[in-house]
Amino acid sequence: MRKRFYYIIICLITSLSLFGFNLSDKNEDKAKAGKKEDHCITCHKEMENMPKDFSENNVHLHANLTCASCHGGDPNSADQESAMNPAKGFIGIPKRKDIPKLCGKCHSNIDYMRTYQPRIATDQVEQYYTSMHGKKLLAGDENVAECTSCHTAHNIMPVKDPRSTVYKLNIPNTCNKCHGNTDMMKKYNLPGNPLEEYTKSVHGEALLKNKDLGAPACNDCHGNHGAMPPGITSISHVCGICHASNMEYFNSSKMAKVFQEQDFHGCEQCHGNHAIQKPNDNMIGDDKESKCNDCHSKGDAGFDASVKIKGLLVNLKNKYDDANAKYLEVKQKGMNDVEIGFLLQDAKQALIQSRTLIHTFDTAKVGTRTDDGIGISEKASVLAQKEIDEYYTRRNGFAAATFAFLIFAVALYFKIKEKNIKKKVG
Ligand code: HEC
Ligand code: HEC
Ligand code: HEC
Ligand code: HEC
Ligand code: HEC
Ligand code: HEC
Ligand code: HEC
Ligand code: HEC
Ligand code: HEC
C-alpha cells in the first residue's frame, strides 16, 4: 500500500518536472523570437496541410521566422479566415516572378541580415537579375530558375550543410533538374547533357567520385546567382581561379592576343568545357589528336613550334622513363636507391612543369625546363647504373669466393678420405 503511494508520488513529480521543463524551453524560444505561438504552423500541421517540401530543420524556422514571414497574414490568430486575411498582408502562394523580390525583402537588407550573420552576402537578388535565369524570368519565361528552384522554399538549409540542395556535392544534380531535361532544353537550343559529360570529366570524377571539394561544381565556373556561361574573354580567368600558372602563361603568350581578336574560347578551345579529360602528349605535335593542328598546318610558325615542343617533351619523357626503369631495378636488387629517388622526384617535377609551360607556346621557355629535367634524369641513370654494376661485381665476387670454398671443401674431403684409407690399410 505504502509502496504504491510512493510510486504515484514519483510519477507525479516526474511528469510535472518534464511538463515544466518543456514549458520553460518553449518560453525561452518565444522570448527569443519575441512572438506568441505561430498559429499558421499549428493549424497547418493539424489539418495535415503542410507544404510537400517542408522540413523542421529549415534555416528560417531555426531563426524563429514564421510562415507569415514569407506568406504574410497574422500568425497570432488561430482563426483561418482572420489569419489568412489579405487585409493583414496575406499573399497566398507567391507567383514565380515575384519570388526574388519576396526573398530579397530580407536578403537584400544588409542591416537586417547582419543581425543574424555578420558576414552574409546580400547581393543575391541583384546578381540574379544579371543572369540568364533572371533576365528571362523578367521577360516572363517560367521555365528558368528562380530562388526556390535551387534552394526549395520550405527545406532551405545553410549552404555548408551537406543536406542543402546547394551544398557543393549536390549542386550538379540541382542544376540538372532542368539542364538534364532534354525536352525543355531543346526549346532553347541548349545541349541537355552537361551533367552526363561532367560526371565523366576529370572535374566530375574528382568531385562526385573522390569527394574532392577543390574540384569545380557547375557554379564554380558559372557563378551562383549570376549563372551565365563564362564570356569568351573570361573563360581563362574562370579556369585560372584554380589553374593559376596555366592562365598566367597562356595570357602572356602571343596566342592569347590572337585568341581574343578572333573570338576563340581560351582554355575551352583545346580542353573543352564539361567533358575535360586528363591531357596527354598527343594533344601537341603532329599527331592526329593534336589540338595545334586544328588551326596550324605544315609550314607555319605555330606548327613548327608544336612539333619542336613535342620533341622536347618526348625526349624528357624517354630519359625519365629510362632512369625510372633503372631505379626500379636498383630497388629490386636491394641496392642504395635513396639519392636516385630524390633525383627522380626532381625530374618528374620538371616534366610536370614543362607540360604547364606548354601554355607559353614558346619553344625556348619549354626547352629550358626540359633541359633541366633531361640533365637530372641522366644523372639519375648514371647513378643507378653504378649501383647495378656494383651489384653484379659483388655477386661475381661472391660466386668466385663460393667456388673457391667449394674446391677447398672437396679437396679437404678427399684428403681426409685418403688419410682414413691409409689408416685402415696400416
Ligand atoms: C485554422 C487553420 C489555419 C490557420 C490558422 C492558417 N491556415 Fe493557411 N490554410 C489552411 C487551410 C485549411 C488551407 C487550405 C484550404 C484553403 O486554401 O482555404 C490553407 C492554405 C494556405 C496556403 C495556400 C493558399 C492557396 O492559395 O492555396 C498558404 C500559403 C497558407 N495557408 C499560409 C498560411 C499562413 C502564412 C498562415 C498564418 C499567417 C496560415 N496559413 C494560417 C488553414 C489554416
Ligand atoms: C522562406 C519563405 C517561406 C516560408 C518561411 C514559408 N513559405 Fe510557403 N511558400 C513559399 C514560396 C516561395 C512558395 C511557392 C513556391 C513553392 O511552392 O515552392 C510557397 C508555397 C507554399 C504552399 C503551396 C505549395 C505547397 O507545397 O503546398 C503552402 C501550402 C505553403 N507555402 C505553406 C507554408 C507554411 C504552412 C509555412 C510555415 C510552416 C510556410 N509556407 C513557410 C515561401 C515560404
Ligand atoms: C541557379 C541556382 C540558384 C538560384 C536561382 C539562386 N541561388 Fe542562391 N545559391 C545558389 C548556390 C549554388 C549557392 C551556394 C554558394 C556557395 O557554395 O557558396 C547559393 C547561396 C545562397 C545564399 C547563401 C549566401 C551566399 O550568397 O552564398 C543565399 C542567402 C541565397 N543563395 C539566396 C538566394 C536568393 C534570395 C535567390 C533568388 C534571388 C537565389 N539564392 C537564387 C544557387 C542559386
Ligand atoms: C523574413 C526574412 C527572410 C525571408 C523573406 C527569406 N529569408 Fe532566407 N534567411 C533569413 C535569415 C534571417 C537567415 C539567416 C538565418 C541564420 O543564419 O540564422 C536566412 C538564411 C537563408 C539561407 C541560408 C544561408 C546560409 O547561411 O548558408 C538561404 C539559402 C536562404 N535564407 C534563402 C532564402 C530564399 C531562397 C528565400 C525566398 C524563398 C528566403 N531566404 C526568404 C531571412 C529571410
Ligand atoms: C528551374 C530550372 C532550372 C534550374 C534549376 C537551373 N537552370 Fe539554368 N537555365 C534554365 C533555362 C530554362 C535556361 C534557358 C534560358 C535561355 O537560354 O533562354 C537556363 C539557362 C542557363 C544558362 C545560360 C545558357 C545560355 O547560354 O543560354 C546557364 C549558364 C545556366 N542556366 C546554368 C545553370 C546552373 C549552373 C544551374 C545550377 C546552379 C542552373 N542553371 C539551374 C533552367 C534552369
Ligand atoms: C570547368 C568549368 C565548368 C563546369 C564545372 C561546368 N561548366 Fe557549363 N560551361 C562552361 C564553359 C566554359 C561553357 C561554354 C561557354 C562558351 O563557350 O561560351 C559552358 C556552357 C554551359 C551552358 C551553355 C550551353 C553550352 O553548352 O554552350 C550551360 C547550360 C551549362 N554550361 C551548364 C552547366 C551545368 C548544369 C554544369 C554542372 C553539371 C556545368 N555547366 C559545369 C564551363 C563549365
Ligand atoms: C574550382 C577549381 C577549378 C576550376 C574552376 C577548374 N579546375 Fe580544372 N581541375 C581542378 C582540380 C582540383 C583538378 C584535379 C582533379 C584530379 O585529377 O583529381 C583539375 C584538373 C584539371 C585538368 C586535368 C589535369 C591533369 O593533369 O590531370 C585539366 C586539363 C583542367 N582541370 C582544366 C580546366 C579548365 C580548362 C578549366 C576551365 C574551363 C578548369 N580546369 C577549371 C580544379 C579546377
Ligand atoms: C592551344 C591549346 C591549349 C590551350 C588554349 C590551353 N591548353 Fe592546357 N594543355 C594543352 C596541351 C597540349 C597540354 C599538355 C598535354 C600533355 O602533354 O600532357 C595541356 C595541359 C594542361 C593541363 C595539365 C598539365 C598541367 O599544367 O598540370 C592543365 C591543367 C591545363 N592544360 C589547363 C589549361 C588552362 C587552365 C588553360 C587556359 C588558361 C589551358 N590549359 C589552355 C593545350 C592547351
Ligand atoms: C583555335 C586556333 C589555334 C589553336 C588550337 C592553336 N593555335 Fe597557335 N596560333 C593561332 C593563330 C590564329 C595564331 C596567329 C597566326 C599565326 O601566326 O599563325 C597562332 C600563333 C601561334 C604561335 C606564334 C607564331 C609566331 O608567329 O610567332 C605559336 C608559337 C603557336 N601558335 C603555337 C601553337 C601550339 C603549340 C598549339 C597547340 C598546343 C597551337 N598554337 C594551337 C591559332 C591557334
Coordinates of C-alpha atoms in Angstrom, one line a residue, residues 10-393:
I10 CA 7.3 9.7 -8.0
C11 CA 5.3 9.6 -11.2
L12 CA 3.6 12.9 -10.4
I13 CA 6.9 14.6 -9.7
T14 CA 8.5 13.2 -12.9
S15 CA 5.6 14.2 -15.2
L16 CA 5.3 17.7 -13.6
S17 CA 9.0 18.3 -14.0
L18 CA 9.0 17.1 -17.6
F19 CA 6.0 19.3 -18.3
G20 CA 7.6 22.3 -16.6
F21 CA 10.9 21.7 -18.5
N22 CA 9.1 21.8 -21.8
L23 CA 7.2 24.9 -20.9
S24 CA 10.3 26.8 -19.9
D25 CA 12.0 25.6 -23.1
K26 CA 9.2 26.9 -25.2
N27 CA 9.0 30.1 -23.3
E28 CA 12.7 30.7 -24.0
D29 CA 12.2 30.2 -27.7
K30 CA 9.3 32.6 -27.7
A31 CA 11.2 35.1 -25.7
K32 CA 14.0 34.9 -28.3
A33 CA 11.6 35.4 -31.1
G34 CA 9.5 38.0 -29.2
K35 CA 6.4 36.3 -30.7
K36 CA 3.5 34.3 -29.5
E37 CA 2.7 30.9 -30.8
D38 CA 2.8 30.6 -34.7
H39 CA -0.8 29.6 -35.4
C40 CA -0.1 29.1 -39.1
I41 CA 2.1 26.1 -38.5
T42 CA -0.1 24.7 -35.7
C43 CA -3.2 24.7 -37.8
H44 CA -1.5 23.5 -40.9
K45 CA 0.0 20.6 -39.0
E46 CA -3.4 19.7 -37.5
M47 CA -5.0 19.9 -40.9
E48 CA -2.2 17.9 -42.4
N49 CA -1.8 20.7 -44.9
M50 CA 1.9 21.3 -44.7
P51 CA 3.8 22.1 -47.9
K52 CA 5.3 19.0 -49.5
D53 CA 8.9 20.0 -49.2
F54 CA 8.6 21.1 -45.5
S55 CA 11.4 20.2 -43.1
E56 CA 11.6 21.0 -39.4
N57 CA 15.3 21.6 -39.9
N58 CA 14.9 24.5 -42.4
V59 CA 17.1 27.5 -41.6
H60 CA 14.2 30.0 -41.4
L61 CA 12.3 28.0 -38.8
H62 CA 15.6 27.8 -36.8
A63 CA 15.9 31.5 -37.0
N64 CA 12.4 31.7 -35.4
L65 CA 10.8 33.1 -38.6
T66 CA 7.2 32.1 -39.2
C67 CA 5.1 31.1 -42.2
A68 CA 3.9 34.7 -42.2
S69 CA 7.5 36.0 -42.7
C70 CA 7.1 35.0 -46.3
H71 CA 3.3 34.5 -46.9
G72 CA 2.1 37.4 -44.8
G73 CA -1.0 37.3 -42.7
D74 CA -1.4 37.1 -38.9
P75 CA 0.4 34.3 -37.2
N76 CA -1.2 35.2 -33.8
S77 CA -4.7 34.3 -34.9
A78 CA -6.0 30.8 -34.6
D79 CA -8.8 31.5 -36.9
Q80 CA -8.2 30.6 -40.6
E81 CA -10.0 33.5 -42.1
S82 CA -8.5 36.2 -40.0
A83 CA -5.0 34.6 -40.1
M84 CA -5.0 34.3 -43.8
N85 CA -6.7 37.7 -44.4
P86 CA -5.3 39.7 -47.4
A87 CA -6.1 42.8 -45.3
K88 CA -3.4 41.5 -42.9
G89 CA -0.9 41.2 -45.8
F90 CA -1.6 37.6 -46.6
I91 CA -0.3 36.9 -50.2
G92 CA -1.2 33.2 -50.6
I93 CA 1.2 31.3 -52.8
P94 CA 3.6 33.7 -54.3
K95 CA 3.8 33.8 -58.1
R96 CA 7.2 32.6 -59.5
K97 CA 8.0 36.0 -61.0
D98 CA 7.6 37.6 -57.5
I99 CA 9.7 35.2 -55.6
P100 CA 13.1 37.0 -56.0
K101 CA 11.6 40.2 -54.6
L102 CA 10.0 38.2 -51.7
C103 CA 13.3 36.7 -50.7
G104 CA 15.1 40.0 -51.3
K105 CA 12.8 41.7 -48.7
C106 CA 15.2 40.3 -46.1
H107 CA 18.2 39.0 -48.1
S108 CA 18.9 42.4 -49.8
N109 CA 18.6 44.2 -46.5
I110 CA 22.1 44.4 -45.1
D111 CA 21.2 45.9 -41.7
Y112 CA 18.6 43.2 -41.1
M113 CA 20.8 40.2 -42.3
R114 CA 23.7 41.4 -40.2
T115 CA 21.8 40.8 -37.0
Y116 CA 21.9 37.1 -37.9
Q117 CA 25.2 36.6 -39.6
P118 CA 27.8 39.4 -39.6
R119 CA 29.3 38.4 -43.0
I120 CA 26.5 37.0 -45.0
A121 CA 26.3 38.4 -48.6
T122 CA 23.3 40.5 -49.6
D123 CA 23.7 40.7 -53.3
Q124 CA 21.8 37.6 -54.4
V125 CA 18.8 39.3 -56.0
E126 CA 21.0 41.9 -57.7
Q127 CA 23.3 39.2 -59.1
Y128 CA 20.3 37.1 -60.0
Y129 CA 19.0 39.7 -62.4
T130 CA 22.3 39.8 -64.3
S131 CA 22.0 36.0 -65.0
M132 CA 20.3 34.4 -68.0
H133 CA 17.8 33.0 -65.5
G134 CA 16.9 36.4 -64.1
K135 CA 16.7 38.2 -67.4
K136 CA 14.4 35.5 -68.8
L137 CA 12.2 35.5 -65.6
L138 CA 11.7 39.2 -66.0
A139 CA 10.7 38.6 -69.6
G140 CA 8.0 36.2 -68.4
D141 CA 9.7 32.8 -69.1
E142 CA 8.6 30.5 -66.2
N143 CA 10.9 27.6 -67.1
V144 CA 14.0 29.3 -65.8
A145 CA 15.3 29.0 -62.2
E146 CA 14.2 31.4 -59.5
C147 CA 15.4 31.3 -55.9
T148 CA 13.3 28.2 -54.9
S149 CA 14.3 26.2 -57.9
C150 CA 17.8 25.9 -56.5
H151 CA 17.0 26.4 -52.8
T152 CA 13.5 24.9 -52.3
A153 CA 11.0 27.1 -50.3
H154 CA 10.5 25.1 -47.1
N155 CA 13.6 22.9 -46.9
I156 CA 16.3 25.6 -47.1
M157 CA 19.5 24.7 -45.2
P158 CA 22.7 26.6 -44.6
V159 CA 24.9 26.3 -47.7
K160 CA 27.6 24.4 -45.7
D161 CA 25.1 21.7 -44.5
P162 CA 25.5 18.5 -46.5
R163 CA 21.7 18.2 -46.7
S164 CA 21.4 21.6 -48.6
T165 CA 20.4 21.4 -52.2
V166 CA 23.3 23.8 -52.9
Y167 CA 25.9 22.0 -50.8
K168 CA 28.8 21.6 -53.2
L169 CA 28.3 17.8 -53.8
N170 CA 24.6 18.3 -54.5
I171 CA 24.9 21.3 -56.9
P172 CA 25.3 19.3 -60.2
N173 CA 22.0 17.4 -59.5
T174 CA 20.2 20.6 -58.5
C175 CA 21.1 22.3 -61.9
N176 CA 20.4 19.0 -63.7
K177 CA 16.7 19.0 -62.7
C178 CA 16.3 21.4 -65.6
H179 CA 19.5 21.2 -67.6
G180 CA 19.2 17.4 -67.9
N181 CA 15.6 17.8 -69.2
T182 CA 16.3 17.4 -72.9
D183 CA 12.8 18.4 -74.0
M184 CA 12.9 21.6 -72.0
M185 CA 16.5 22.4 -73.2
K186 CA 15.7 21.7 -76.9
K187 CA 13.4 24.8 -76.8
Y188 CA 16.5 26.9 -76.0
N189 CA 18.9 25.1 -78.4
L190 CA 20.9 24.1 -75.4
P191 CA 22.5 20.6 -75.1
G192 CA 20.6 18.6 -72.5
N193 CA 23.6 16.7 -71.1
P194 CA 26.0 18.9 -69.2
L195 CA 25.8 16.6 -66.1
E196 CA 26.4 13.4 -68.1
E197 CA 29.6 14.9 -69.7
Y198 CA 30.7 16.5 -66.4
T199 CA 30.4 13.2 -64.5
K200 CA 32.9 11.6 -66.8
S201 CA 35.3 14.6 -66.8
V202 CA 38.4 15.0 -64.5
H203 CA 36.5 17.5 -62.5
G204 CA 33.3 15.4 -62.1
E205 CA 35.3 12.3 -61.1
A206 CA 37.3 14.4 -58.6
L207 CA 34.2 16.0 -57.1
L208 CA 31.5 13.3 -57.3
K209 CA 33.6 10.1 -57.0
N210 CA 36.6 11.2 -54.9
K211 CA 34.6 13.9 -52.9
D212 CA 37.5 16.4 -53.7
L213 CA 35.8 19.7 -52.7
G214 CA 38.6 21.6 -54.5
A215 CA 37.2 20.4 -57.9
P216 CA 34.7 22.7 -59.6
A217 CA 30.9 22.1 -59.5
C218 CA 28.7 23.9 -62.0
N219 CA 28.6 27.1 -60.0
D220 CA 32.4 27.5 -59.7
C221 CA 32.5 28.1 -63.5
H222 CA 29.1 29.7 -64.0
G223 CA 28.5 31.7 -60.8
N224 CA 25.7 31.0 -58.2
H225 CA 23.3 33.8 -58.7
G226 CA 24.8 35.3 -61.8
A227 CA 24.7 31.9 -63.6
M228 CA 25.9 32.6 -67.1
P229 CA 28.3 30.9 -69.5
P230 CA 31.6 32.5 -68.8
G231 CA 32.1 35.1 -71.6
I232 CA 34.7 34.2 -74.2
T233 CA 37.3 36.6 -72.7
S234 CA 36.7 35.4 -69.2
I235 CA 37.0 31.6 -69.7
S236 CA 40.7 31.6 -68.9
H237 CA 40.0 33.7 -65.8
V238 CA 37.4 31.2 -64.6
C239 CA 39.8 28.3 -65.1
G240 CA 42.6 30.4 -63.7
I241 CA 40.9 30.6 -60.3
C242 CA 42.3 27.2 -59.7
H243 CA 44.9 26.7 -62.6
A244 CA 46.8 29.9 -61.9
S245 CA 50.1 29.1 -63.7
N246 CA 48.3 27.8 -66.9
M247 CA 46.3 31.0 -67.0
E248 CA 49.4 33.2 -66.4
Y249 CA 51.4 31.5 -69.1
F250 CA 48.6 31.5 -71.6
N251 CA 47.6 35.1 -71.1
S252 CA 51.2 36.3 -71.6
S253 CA 51.6 34.2 -74.8
K254 CA 51.4 35.6 -78.3
M255 CA 48.5 33.3 -79.0
A256 CA 46.3 34.8 -76.2
K257 CA 46.1 38.1 -78.1
V258 CA 45.1 36.4 -81.3
F259 CA 42.6 34.3 -79.5
Q260 CA 40.8 37.4 -78.2
E261 CA 40.9 39.1 -81.6
Q262 CA 39.4 36.1 -83.3
D263 CA 36.9 35.2 -80.5
F264 CA 38.5 31.8 -79.8
H265 CA 37.3 30.3 -76.5
G266 CA 40.5 30.3 -74.4
C267 CA 41.2 27.1 -72.5
E268 CA 38.0 25.7 -73.7
Q269 CA 39.3 25.7 -77.3
C270 CA 41.8 22.9 -76.5
H271 CA 40.3 21.3 -73.4
G272 CA 36.5 21.6 -73.8
N273 CA 34.2 22.6 -71.0
H274 CA 32.1 19.9 -69.4
A275 CA 34.0 16.8 -70.7
I276 CA 37.5 18.0 -69.8
Q277 CA 39.8 14.9 -69.8
K278 CA 43.3 14.3 -68.4
P279 CA 45.6 15.7 -71.1
N280 CA 48.3 13.6 -72.8
D281 CA 51.3 14.4 -75.0
N282 CA 49.4 13.5 -78.2
M283 CA 47.5 16.8 -77.8
I284 CA 50.5 18.6 -79.2
G285 CA 52.8 17.9 -82.2
D286 CA 52.0 16.3 -85.5
D287 CA 49.6 13.6 -84.1
K288 CA 46.1 13.2 -85.3
E289 CA 44.7 14.2 -81.9
S290 CA 47.0 17.3 -81.8
K291 CA 45.0 20.4 -80.9
C292 CA 47.5 22.6 -82.6
N293 CA 46.5 21.0 -86.0
D294 CA 43.0 22.5 -85.6
C295 CA 44.5 25.8 -86.6
H296 CA 48.1 25.3 -87.7
S297 CA 49.5 23.4 -90.6
K298 CA 52.9 22.4 -92.0
G299 CA 55.0 25.5 -92.8
D300 CA 53.6 28.0 -90.4
A301 CA 55.4 29.1 -87.2
G302 CA 52.8 27.6 -84.9
F303 CA 53.1 24.2 -86.5
D304 CA 56.9 24.3 -86.2
A305 CA 56.7 25.3 -82.5
S306 CA 54.2 22.5 -81.9
V307 CA 56.5 19.8 -83.4
K308 CA 59.5 21.2 -81.6
I309 CA 57.8 21.3 -78.2
K310 CA 56.5 17.8 -78.7
G311 CA 60.1 16.6 -79.4
L312 CA 61.4 18.3 -76.2
L313 CA 58.7 16.6 -74.1
V314 CA 59.2 13.2 -75.7
N315 CA 62.9 13.4 -75.1
L316 CA 62.5 14.3 -71.5
K317 CA 59.8 11.6 -71.0
N318 CA 62.0 8.9 -72.5
K319 CA 65.0 9.9 -70.4
Y320 CA 62.8 10.0 -67.3
D321 CA 61.4 6.5 -68.2
D322 CA 64.9 5.1 -68.7
A323 CA 66.1 6.4 -65.4
N324 CA 62.9 5.2 -63.7
A325 CA 63.3 1.7 -65.0
K326 CA 66.8 1.5 -63.7
Y327 CA 65.7 2.9 -60.4
L328 CA 63.2 0.1 -60.0
E329 CA 65.9 -2.4 -60.8
V330 CA 68.2 -0.9 -58.1
K331 CA 65.3 -1.1 -55.6
Q332 CA 64.6 -4.7 -56.5
K333 CA 68.2 -5.7 -56.1
G334 CA 68.2 -4.1 -52.7
M335 CA 71.0 -1.6 -53.5
N336 CA 71.2 2.0 -52.3
D337 CA 68.3 3.9 -54.0
V338 CA 67.9 6.9 -51.8
E339 CA 69.7 9.6 -53.9
I340 CA 68.4 8.3 -57.2
G341 CA 64.9 8.5 -55.7
F342 CA 65.4 12.2 -54.9
L343 CA 66.8 12.9 -58.4
L344 CA 63.8 11.2 -60.0
Q345 CA 61.4 13.3 -58.0
D346 CA 63.1 16.4 -59.3
A347 CA 63.0 15.1 -62.9
K348 CA 59.3 14.3 -62.5
Q349 CA 58.7 17.9 -61.3
A350 CA 60.5 19.2 -64.4
L351 CA 58.2 17.0 -66.6
I352 CA 55.1 18.3 -64.9
Q353 CA 56.2 21.9 -65.1
S354 CA 57.2 21.5 -68.8
R355 CA 53.7 20.4 -69.6
T356 CA 52.4 23.5 -67.8
L357 CA 54.9 25.7 -69.7
I358 CA 53.4 24.5 -72.9
H359 CA 50.9 27.3 -72.3
T360 CA 53.6 29.8 -73.2
F361 CA 53.7 28.2 -76.7
D362 CA 57.3 29.3 -76.6
T363 CA 59.9 26.6 -77.6
A364 CA 62.7 28.4 -75.7
K365 CA 60.8 28.6 -72.4
V366 CA 59.7 24.9 -72.5
G367 CA 63.2 23.9 -73.7
T368 CA 64.9 25.4 -70.6
R369 CA 62.9 23.3 -68.3
T370 CA 63.0 20.1 -70.3
D371 CA 66.9 20.5 -70.5
D372 CA 66.9 20.7 -66.7
G373 CA 64.8 17.5 -66.5
I374 CA 66.9 15.7 -69.0
G375 CA 70.1 16.6 -67.1
I376 CA 68.7 15.3 -63.8
S377 CA 67.3 12.1 -65.4
E378 CA 70.7 11.4 -67.0
K379 CA 72.4 11.9 -63.7
A380 CA 70.0 9.5 -62.0
S381 CA 70.6 7.0 -64.8
V382 CA 74.3 7.1 -64.3
L383 CA 74.0 6.7 -60.5
A384 CA 71.5 3.8 -61.0
Q385 CA 73.8 2.1 -63.5
K386 CA 76.7 2.4 -60.9
E387 CA 74.6 0.6 -58.3
I388 CA 73.5 -2.1 -60.8
D389 CA 77.2 -2.7 -61.8
E390 CA 78.2 -2.7 -58.1
Y391 CA 75.6 -5.4 -57.5
Y392 CA 77.0 -7.6 -60.3
T393 CA 80.6 -7.0 -59.1

